[in-house]
Short mmCIF file of C-alpha atoms in Angstrom, two decimals:
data_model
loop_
_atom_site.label_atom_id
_atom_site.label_comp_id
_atom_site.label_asym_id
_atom_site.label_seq_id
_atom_site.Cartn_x
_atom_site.Cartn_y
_atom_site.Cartn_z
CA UNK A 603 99.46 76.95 99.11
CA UNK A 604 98.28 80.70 99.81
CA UNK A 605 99.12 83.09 97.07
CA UNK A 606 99.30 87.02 97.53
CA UNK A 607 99.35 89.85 94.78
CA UNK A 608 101.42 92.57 97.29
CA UNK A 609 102.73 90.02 99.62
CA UNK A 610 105.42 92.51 100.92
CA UNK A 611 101.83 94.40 102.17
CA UNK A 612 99.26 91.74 102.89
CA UNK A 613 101.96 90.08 105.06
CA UNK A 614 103.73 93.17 106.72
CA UNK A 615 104.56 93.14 110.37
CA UNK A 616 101.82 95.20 112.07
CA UNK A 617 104.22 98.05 113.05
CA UNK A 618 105.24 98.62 109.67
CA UNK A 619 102.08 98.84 108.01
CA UNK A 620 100.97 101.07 111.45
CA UNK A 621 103.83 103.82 110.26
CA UNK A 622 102.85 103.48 106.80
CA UNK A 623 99.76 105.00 108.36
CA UNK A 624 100.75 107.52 110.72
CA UNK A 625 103.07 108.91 107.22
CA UNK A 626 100.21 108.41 104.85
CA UNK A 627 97.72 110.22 107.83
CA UNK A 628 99.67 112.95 108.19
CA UNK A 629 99.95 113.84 104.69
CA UNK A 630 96.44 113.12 103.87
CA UNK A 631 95.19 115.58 106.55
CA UNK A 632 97.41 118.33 105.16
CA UNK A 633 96.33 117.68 101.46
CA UNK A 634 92.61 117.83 102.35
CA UNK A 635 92.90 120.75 104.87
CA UNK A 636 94.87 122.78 101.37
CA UNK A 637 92.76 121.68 98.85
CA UNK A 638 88.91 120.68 100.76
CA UNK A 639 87.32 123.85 102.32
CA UNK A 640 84.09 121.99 103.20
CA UNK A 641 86.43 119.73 105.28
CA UNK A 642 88.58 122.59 106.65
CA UNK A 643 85.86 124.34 107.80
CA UNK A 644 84.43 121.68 109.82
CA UNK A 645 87.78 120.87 111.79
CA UNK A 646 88.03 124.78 112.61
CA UNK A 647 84.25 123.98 113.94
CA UNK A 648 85.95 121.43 115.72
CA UNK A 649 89.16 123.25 116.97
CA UNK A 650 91.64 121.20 115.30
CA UNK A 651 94.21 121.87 112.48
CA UNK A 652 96.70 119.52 110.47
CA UNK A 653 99.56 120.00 113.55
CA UNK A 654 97.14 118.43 115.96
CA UNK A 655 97.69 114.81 113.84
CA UNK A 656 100.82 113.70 114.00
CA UNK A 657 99.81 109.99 114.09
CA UNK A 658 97.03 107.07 114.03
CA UNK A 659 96.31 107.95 117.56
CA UNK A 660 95.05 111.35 116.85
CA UNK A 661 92.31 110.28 114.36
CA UNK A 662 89.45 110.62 116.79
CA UNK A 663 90.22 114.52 116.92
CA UNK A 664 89.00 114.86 113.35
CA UNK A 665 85.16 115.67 112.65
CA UNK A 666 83.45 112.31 110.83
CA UNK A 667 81.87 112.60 107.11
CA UNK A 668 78.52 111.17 106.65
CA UNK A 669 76.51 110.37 103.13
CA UNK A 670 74.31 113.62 103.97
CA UNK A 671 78.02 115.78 103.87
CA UNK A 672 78.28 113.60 100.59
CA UNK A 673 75.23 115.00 99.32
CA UNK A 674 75.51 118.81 100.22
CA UNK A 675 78.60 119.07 98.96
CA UNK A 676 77.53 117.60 95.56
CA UNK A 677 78.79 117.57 92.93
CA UNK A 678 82.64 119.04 93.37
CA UNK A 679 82.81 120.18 97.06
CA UNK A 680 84.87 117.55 98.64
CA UNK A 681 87.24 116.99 95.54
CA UNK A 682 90.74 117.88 96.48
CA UNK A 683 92.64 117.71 92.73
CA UNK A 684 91.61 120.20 89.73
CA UNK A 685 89.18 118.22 87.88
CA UNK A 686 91.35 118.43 84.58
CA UNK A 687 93.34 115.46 87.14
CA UNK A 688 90.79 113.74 87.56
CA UNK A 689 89.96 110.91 84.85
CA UNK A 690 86.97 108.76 85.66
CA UNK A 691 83.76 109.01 88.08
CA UNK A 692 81.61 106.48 89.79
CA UNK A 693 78.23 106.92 91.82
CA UNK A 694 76.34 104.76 94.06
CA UNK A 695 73.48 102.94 93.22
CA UNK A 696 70.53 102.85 94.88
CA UNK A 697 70.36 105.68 96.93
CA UNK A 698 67.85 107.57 97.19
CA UNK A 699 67.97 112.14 96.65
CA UNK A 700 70.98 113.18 94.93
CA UNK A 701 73.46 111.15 94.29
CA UNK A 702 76.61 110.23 95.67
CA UNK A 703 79.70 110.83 92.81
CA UNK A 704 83.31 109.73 93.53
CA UNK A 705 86.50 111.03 91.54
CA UNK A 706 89.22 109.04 90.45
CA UNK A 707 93.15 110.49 89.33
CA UNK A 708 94.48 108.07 87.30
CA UNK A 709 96.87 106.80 90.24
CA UNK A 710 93.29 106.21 92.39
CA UNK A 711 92.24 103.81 89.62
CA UNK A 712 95.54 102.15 89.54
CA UNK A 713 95.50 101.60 93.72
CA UNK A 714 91.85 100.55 93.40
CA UNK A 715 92.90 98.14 90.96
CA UNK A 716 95.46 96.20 92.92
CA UNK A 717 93.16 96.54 95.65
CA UNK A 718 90.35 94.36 94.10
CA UNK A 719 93.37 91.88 92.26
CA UNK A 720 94.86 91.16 95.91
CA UNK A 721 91.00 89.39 96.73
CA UNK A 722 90.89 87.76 93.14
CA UNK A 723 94.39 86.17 94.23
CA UNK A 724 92.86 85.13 97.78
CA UNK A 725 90.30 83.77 95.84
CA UNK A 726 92.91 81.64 94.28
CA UNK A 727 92.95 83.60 90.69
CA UNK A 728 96.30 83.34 88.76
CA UNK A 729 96.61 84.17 84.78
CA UNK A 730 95.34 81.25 83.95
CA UNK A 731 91.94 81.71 85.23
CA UNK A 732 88.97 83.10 83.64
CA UNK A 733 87.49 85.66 85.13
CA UNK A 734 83.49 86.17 84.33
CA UNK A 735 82.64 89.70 85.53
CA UNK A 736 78.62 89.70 86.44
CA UNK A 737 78.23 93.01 88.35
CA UNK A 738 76.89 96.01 86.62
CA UNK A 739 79.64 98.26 84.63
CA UNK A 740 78.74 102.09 84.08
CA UNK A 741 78.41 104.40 87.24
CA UNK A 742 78.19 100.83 89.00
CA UNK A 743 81.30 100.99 90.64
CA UNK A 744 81.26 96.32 91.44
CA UNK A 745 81.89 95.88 87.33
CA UNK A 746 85.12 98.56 86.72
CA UNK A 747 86.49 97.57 89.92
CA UNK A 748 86.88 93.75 89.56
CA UNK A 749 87.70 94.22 85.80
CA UNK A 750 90.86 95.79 86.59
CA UNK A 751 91.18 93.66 89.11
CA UNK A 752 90.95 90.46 87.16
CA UNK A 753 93.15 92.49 84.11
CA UNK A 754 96.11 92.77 86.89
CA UNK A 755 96.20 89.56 87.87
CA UNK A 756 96.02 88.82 84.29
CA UNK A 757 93.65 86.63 83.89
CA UNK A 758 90.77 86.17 80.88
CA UNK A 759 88.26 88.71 81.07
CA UNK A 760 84.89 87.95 81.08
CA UNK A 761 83.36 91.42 81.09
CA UNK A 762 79.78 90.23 81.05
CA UNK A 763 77.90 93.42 83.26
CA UNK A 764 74.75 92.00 85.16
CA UNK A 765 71.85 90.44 83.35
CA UNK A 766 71.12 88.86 80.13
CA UNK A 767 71.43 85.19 81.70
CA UNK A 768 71.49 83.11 78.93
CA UNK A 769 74.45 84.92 77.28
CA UNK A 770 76.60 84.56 80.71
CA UNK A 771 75.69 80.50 80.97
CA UNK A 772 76.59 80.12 77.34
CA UNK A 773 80.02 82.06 77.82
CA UNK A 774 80.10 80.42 81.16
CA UNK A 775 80.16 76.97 79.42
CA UNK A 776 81.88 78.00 76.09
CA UNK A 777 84.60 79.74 77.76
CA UNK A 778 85.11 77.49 80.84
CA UNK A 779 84.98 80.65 83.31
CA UNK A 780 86.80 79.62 86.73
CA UNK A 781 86.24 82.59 88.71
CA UNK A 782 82.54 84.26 88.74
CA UNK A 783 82.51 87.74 90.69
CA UNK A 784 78.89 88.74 91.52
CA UNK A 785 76.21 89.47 94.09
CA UNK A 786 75.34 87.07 95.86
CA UNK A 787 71.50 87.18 95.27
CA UNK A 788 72.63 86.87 91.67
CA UNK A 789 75.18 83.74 91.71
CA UNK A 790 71.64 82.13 93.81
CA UNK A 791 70.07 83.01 90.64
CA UNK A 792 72.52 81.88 88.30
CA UNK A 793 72.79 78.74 90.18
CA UNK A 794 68.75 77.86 90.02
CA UNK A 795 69.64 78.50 86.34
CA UNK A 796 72.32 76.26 85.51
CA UNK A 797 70.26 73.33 87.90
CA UNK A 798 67.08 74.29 85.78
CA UNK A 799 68.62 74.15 82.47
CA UNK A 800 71.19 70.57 83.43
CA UNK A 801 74.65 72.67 83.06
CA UNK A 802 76.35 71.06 86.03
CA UNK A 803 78.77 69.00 85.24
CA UNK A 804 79.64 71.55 82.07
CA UNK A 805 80.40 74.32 84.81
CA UNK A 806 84.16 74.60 85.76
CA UNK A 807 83.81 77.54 88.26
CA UNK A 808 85.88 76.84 91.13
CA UNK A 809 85.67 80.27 93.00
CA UNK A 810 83.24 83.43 93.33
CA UNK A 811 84.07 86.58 94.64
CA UNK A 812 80.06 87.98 96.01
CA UNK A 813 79.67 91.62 96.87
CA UNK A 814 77.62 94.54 97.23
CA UNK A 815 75.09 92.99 99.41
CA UNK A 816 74.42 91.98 102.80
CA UNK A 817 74.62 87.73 102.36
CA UNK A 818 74.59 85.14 105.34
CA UNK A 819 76.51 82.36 106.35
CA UNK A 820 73.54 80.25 105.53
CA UNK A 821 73.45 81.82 102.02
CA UNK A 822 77.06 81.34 101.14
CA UNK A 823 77.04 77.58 101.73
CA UNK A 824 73.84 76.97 99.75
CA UNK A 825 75.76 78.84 96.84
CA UNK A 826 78.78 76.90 97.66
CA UNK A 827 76.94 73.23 97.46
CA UNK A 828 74.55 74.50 94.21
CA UNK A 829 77.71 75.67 92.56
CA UNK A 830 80.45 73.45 94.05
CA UNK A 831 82.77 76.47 94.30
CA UNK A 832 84.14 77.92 97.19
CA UNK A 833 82.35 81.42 98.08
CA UNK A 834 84.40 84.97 98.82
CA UNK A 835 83.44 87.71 100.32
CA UNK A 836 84.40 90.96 99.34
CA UNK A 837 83.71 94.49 100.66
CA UNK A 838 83.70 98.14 99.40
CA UNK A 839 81.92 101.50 98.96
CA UNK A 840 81.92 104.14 95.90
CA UNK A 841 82.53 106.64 98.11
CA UNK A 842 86.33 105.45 99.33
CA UNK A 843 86.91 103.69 96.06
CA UNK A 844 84.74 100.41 95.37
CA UNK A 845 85.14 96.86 96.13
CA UNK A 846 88.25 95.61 97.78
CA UNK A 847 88.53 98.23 100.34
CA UNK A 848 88.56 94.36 102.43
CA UNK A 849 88.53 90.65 101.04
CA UNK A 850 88.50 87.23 102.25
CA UNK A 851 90.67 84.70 102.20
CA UNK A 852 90.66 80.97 102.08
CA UNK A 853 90.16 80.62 105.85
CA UNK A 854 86.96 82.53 105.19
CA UNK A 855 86.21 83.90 108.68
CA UNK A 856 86.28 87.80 107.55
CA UNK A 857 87.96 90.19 105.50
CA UNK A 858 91.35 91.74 105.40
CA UNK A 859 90.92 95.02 105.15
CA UNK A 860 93.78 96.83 102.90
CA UNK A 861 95.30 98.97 105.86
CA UNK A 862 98.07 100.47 103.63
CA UNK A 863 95.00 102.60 101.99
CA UNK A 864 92.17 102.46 105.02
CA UNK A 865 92.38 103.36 108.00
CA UNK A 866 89.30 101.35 109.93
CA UNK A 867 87.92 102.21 113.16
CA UNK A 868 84.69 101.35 114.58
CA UNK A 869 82.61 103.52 117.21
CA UNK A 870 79.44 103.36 119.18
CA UNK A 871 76.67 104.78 116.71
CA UNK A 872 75.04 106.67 118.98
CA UNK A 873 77.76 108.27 120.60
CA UNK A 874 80.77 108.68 118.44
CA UNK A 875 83.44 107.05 120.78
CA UNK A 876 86.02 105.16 119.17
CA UNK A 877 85.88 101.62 120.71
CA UNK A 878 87.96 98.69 121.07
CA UNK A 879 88.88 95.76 118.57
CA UNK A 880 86.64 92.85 119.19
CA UNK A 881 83.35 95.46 119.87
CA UNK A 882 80.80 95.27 117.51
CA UNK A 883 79.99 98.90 116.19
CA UNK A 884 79.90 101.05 113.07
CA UNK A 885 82.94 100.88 110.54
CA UNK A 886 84.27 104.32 109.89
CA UNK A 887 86.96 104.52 107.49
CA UNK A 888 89.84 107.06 106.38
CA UNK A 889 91.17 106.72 102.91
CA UNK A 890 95.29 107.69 103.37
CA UNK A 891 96.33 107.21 99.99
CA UNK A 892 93.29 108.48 97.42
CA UNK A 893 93.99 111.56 96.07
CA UNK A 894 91.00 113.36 94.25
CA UNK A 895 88.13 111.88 96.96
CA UNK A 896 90.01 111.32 100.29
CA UNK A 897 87.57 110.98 102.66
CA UNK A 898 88.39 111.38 106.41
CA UNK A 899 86.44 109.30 108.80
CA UNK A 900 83.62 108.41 106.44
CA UNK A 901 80.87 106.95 108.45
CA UNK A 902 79.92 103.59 106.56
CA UNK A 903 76.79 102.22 108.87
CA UNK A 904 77.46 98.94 108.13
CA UNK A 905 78.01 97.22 111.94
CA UNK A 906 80.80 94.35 112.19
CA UNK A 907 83.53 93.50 114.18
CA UNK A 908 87.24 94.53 113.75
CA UNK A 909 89.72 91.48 114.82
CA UNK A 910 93.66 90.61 114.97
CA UNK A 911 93.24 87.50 115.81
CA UNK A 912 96.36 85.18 113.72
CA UNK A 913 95.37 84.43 110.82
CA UNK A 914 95.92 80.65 109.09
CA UNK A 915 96.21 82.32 105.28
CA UNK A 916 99.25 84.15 106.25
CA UNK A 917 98.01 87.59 106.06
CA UNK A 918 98.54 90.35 108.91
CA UNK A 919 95.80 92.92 107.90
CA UNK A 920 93.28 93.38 110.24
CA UNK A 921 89.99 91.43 109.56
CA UNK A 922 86.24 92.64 109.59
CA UNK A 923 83.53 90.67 110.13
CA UNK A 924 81.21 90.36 107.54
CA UNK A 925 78.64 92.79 108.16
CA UNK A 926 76.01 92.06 110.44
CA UNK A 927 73.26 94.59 108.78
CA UNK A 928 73.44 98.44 108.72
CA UNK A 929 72.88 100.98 111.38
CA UNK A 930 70.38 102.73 108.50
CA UNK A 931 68.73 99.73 106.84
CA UNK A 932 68.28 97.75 110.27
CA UNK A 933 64.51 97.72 110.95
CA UNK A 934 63.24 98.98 114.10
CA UNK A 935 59.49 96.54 114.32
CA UNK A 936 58.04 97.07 117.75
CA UNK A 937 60.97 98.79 119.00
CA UNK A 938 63.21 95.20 118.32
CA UNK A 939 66.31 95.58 116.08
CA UNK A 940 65.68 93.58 112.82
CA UNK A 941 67.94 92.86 110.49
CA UNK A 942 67.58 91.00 107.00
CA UNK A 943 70.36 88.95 107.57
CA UNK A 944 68.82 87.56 110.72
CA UNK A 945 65.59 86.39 108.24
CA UNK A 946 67.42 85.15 105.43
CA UNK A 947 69.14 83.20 107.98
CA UNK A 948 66.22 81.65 109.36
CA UNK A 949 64.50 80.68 106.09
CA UNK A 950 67.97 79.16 104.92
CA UNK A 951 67.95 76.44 108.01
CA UNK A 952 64.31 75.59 107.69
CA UNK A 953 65.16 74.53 104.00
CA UNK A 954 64.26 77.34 101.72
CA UNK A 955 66.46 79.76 99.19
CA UNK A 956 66.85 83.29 99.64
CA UNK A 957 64.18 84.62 97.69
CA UNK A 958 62.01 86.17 100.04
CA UNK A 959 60.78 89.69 100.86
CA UNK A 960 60.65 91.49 104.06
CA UNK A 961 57.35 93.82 104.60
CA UNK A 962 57.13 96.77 106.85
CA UNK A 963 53.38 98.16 107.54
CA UNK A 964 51.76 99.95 110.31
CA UNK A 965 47.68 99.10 111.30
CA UNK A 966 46.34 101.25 113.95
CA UNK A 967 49.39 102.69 115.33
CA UNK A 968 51.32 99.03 115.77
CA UNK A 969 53.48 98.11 113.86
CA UNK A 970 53.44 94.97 111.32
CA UNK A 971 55.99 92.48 109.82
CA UNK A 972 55.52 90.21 107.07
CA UNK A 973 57.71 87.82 105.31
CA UNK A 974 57.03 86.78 101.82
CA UNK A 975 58.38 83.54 101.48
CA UNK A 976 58.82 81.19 97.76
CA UNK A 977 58.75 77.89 98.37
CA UNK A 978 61.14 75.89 96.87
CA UNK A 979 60.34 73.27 94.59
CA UNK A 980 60.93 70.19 96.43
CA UNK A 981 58.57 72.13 99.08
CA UNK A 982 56.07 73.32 96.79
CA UNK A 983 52.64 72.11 97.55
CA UNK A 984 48.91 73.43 96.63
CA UNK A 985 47.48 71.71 99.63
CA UNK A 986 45.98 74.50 101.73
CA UNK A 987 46.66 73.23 105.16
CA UNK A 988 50.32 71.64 104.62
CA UNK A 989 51.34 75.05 103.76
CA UNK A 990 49.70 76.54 106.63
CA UNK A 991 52.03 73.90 108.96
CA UNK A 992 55.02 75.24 106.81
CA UNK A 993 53.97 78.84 107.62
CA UNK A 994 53.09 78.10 111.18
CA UNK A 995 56.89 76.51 111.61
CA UNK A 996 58.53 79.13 109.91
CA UNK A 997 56.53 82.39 112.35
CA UNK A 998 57.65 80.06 115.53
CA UNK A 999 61.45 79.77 113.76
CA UNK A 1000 61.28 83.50 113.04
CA UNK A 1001 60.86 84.05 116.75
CA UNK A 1002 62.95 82.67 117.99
CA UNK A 1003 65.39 84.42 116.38
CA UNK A 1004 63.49 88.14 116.50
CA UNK A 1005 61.68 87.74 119.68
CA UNK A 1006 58.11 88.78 117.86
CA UNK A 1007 55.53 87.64 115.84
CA UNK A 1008 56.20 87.98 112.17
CA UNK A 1009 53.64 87.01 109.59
CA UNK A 1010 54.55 84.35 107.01
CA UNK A 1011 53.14 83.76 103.51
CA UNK A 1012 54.20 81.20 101.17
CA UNK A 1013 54.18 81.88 97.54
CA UNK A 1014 54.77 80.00 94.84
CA UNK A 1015 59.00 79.14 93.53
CA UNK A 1016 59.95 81.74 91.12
CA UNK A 1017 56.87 84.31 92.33
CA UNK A 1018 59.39 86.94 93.83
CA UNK A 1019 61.04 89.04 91.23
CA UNK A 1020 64.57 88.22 90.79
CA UNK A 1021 67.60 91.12 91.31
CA UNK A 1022 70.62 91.11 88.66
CA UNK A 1023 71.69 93.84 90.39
CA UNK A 1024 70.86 94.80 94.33
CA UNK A 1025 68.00 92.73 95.79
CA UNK A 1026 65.10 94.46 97.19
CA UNK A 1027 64.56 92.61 99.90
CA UNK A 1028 62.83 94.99 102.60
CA UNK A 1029 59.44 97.07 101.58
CA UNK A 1030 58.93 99.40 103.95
CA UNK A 1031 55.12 101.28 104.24
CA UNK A 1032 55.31 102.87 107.05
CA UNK A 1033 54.81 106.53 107.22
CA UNK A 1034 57.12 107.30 109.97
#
């Protein structure tokens, strides 16, 4: 039987939860339009003011917020409390120039909270689960967020951070942890591990709540078979909070996004225009209920589907797809779109794990693609011309699904450094 944390929200008729927004909207324009001059001044660029949005409807008029906006007003130029309000920061990791730092009020933490224990409860967690925490804590925002998750819910907290793996397998065992939260490149780890080292049957996981990374479909059932758990996705960003800004449920075909704190739209990259549920396109959100980092039509990248299709677990929030790659990290190889996701898929049907890296180069003006491949180690062979058939299947798999030639190489199981945090999986030399 489904369970819900806020069922009074997750449930909500559509029109409720829709003037929940246009209330929340309305206010949230107003409090960033007082307190956000970097904001302010680009809706007078745009010729609108806080009378112009009166509901949902009137989002579009507002000017969108990009990472780069992130970064020039860094550090306190798009916080709208007095810092002495504000009681915790995050950042995001990874990027690259200065980096991006979200505030949190004390009532931010508390929403993002319940936020990330409504997907531990669609995940199945009660208080009587343990909870084994395996993002990174710190600035990390994957680690805080699911901890307070998991401490609302009220179940045992694991706080293990990322790394260290023999310390989480022994507490894994020793504690009897039912609920691992994760990336997924990691709980692929984790799982080789626990195969490696005989654990199975001493593993009582039943659930895992993966994040923070782009993972396939392919990818999630390998986890799910290595690890005999089901697999969750779950879906956030530092800058409008952390994970749990969406979550899946049991039917596992997309995430519920929480719609009584995001607004989501999605538009046409290129252009800007807002377009229909059911078109794939960029995710732009608008945070309605943060109060010290409320960002107004944050441009995310990431490219998915929105859909309101019924669904089985109960829930009336609208559902994204899980994301199909990033309008920023897609690779453009020979002027083809190519995503990751699209080569992890791939390698996943022709019997490999996702451990592989994805190699960008240009030689004489053309460009090059090259996918370093481990072979597993039912697969593994040092015969020279068996692996040449395996690479020679895997470049006529590979286009299939790209439409060009990609170069394969097979290296040896466990060559590939593994990620406890973010995977590298794309090595781009190009001097573009």
């Amino acid at each position: 039987m489904e369970r819900y944390y806020q069922k009074e929200i997750e449930c909500a008729a559509p029109e409720k939860i829709r003037e929940l927004q246009n209330e929340r909207l309305v206010k949230q324009v107003k409090h960033v339009w007082d307190n956000v001059p970097y904001y302010r001044k680009k809706m007078e660029e745009k010729g609108v003011t806080p009378d112009d949005i009166k509901s949902v409807d009137d989002l579009h008029k507002l000017p969108f917020l990009s990472k780069d906006d992130l970064r020039d007003a860094y550090p306190y130029g798009l916080l709208a409390v007095p810092k002495s309000e504000c009681v915790r920061i995050q950042s995001t990791s990874g990027t690259t120039g200065r980096r991006v730092v979200a505030f949190y009020t004390q009532h931010d933490v508390d929403l993002w909270e319940d936020c990330c224990a409504r997907a531990i409860v669609a995940a199945g967690g009660t208080k009587d689960d343990v909870c084994q925490v395996s993002y990174g804590y710190g600035l990390f925002t994957g680690g805080p967020g699911l901890n307070g998750g998991s401490h609302k819910v009220g179940c045992l907290t694991l706080p293990m951070s990322s790394g260290n793996t023999d310390r989480q397998l022994q507490f894994m065992t020793d504690l009897e942890a039912t609920i691992l939260c994760c990336t997924p490149s990691y709980a692929a780890y984790l799982a080789e591990s626990i195969h490696e080292r005989g654990l199975r049957d001493k593993i009582k996981l039943k659930a895992g709540i993966f994040g923070a990374e782009a993972w396939s479909e392919s990818m999630r059932q390998e986890i799910q078979n290595q690890l005999g758990i089901k697999a969750y996705d779950i879906y956030g960003l530092t800058e409008t909070s952390g994970p749990g800004v969406s979550f899946e449920c049991s039917e596992q075909t997309g995430m519920h996004i929480n719609e009584d704190h995001f607004i989501a739209e999605i538009i046409d990259p290129e252009t800007g225009e807002v377009l229909p549920d059911g078109t794939q396109g960029e995710l732009v959100f608008t945070s309605i209920t943060k109060e010290a980092f409320p960002l107004l039509r944050y441009r995310t990248r990431d490219i998915c589907v929105l859909s309101r299709k019924k669904c089985s677990c109960g829930r009336t929030l609208v559902k994204m797809s899980k994301p199909m790659g990033r309008s920023d990290d897609m690779l453009i190889v020979k002027g083809v779109n190519v995503f990751p996701s699209q080569i992890e898929t791939v390698l996943i049907e022709q019997g490999y794990q996702a451990n592989y890296q994805i190699i960008v180069d240009r030689v004489n003006n053309s460009d090059t693609l090259e996918v370093m491949v481990e072979m597993t180690q039912d697969n593994f062979s040092d015969n020279l011309g068996k692996i040449t058939e395996m690479e020679k299947s895997l470049v006529a798999a590979l286009k299939a699904m790209l439409g060009i030639y990609t170069k394969v190489r097979l290296v040896a199981p466990k060559s590939i450094t593994r990620s406890e945090g973010k995977a590298v999986r794309v090595i781009d030399k190009r001097k573009i």
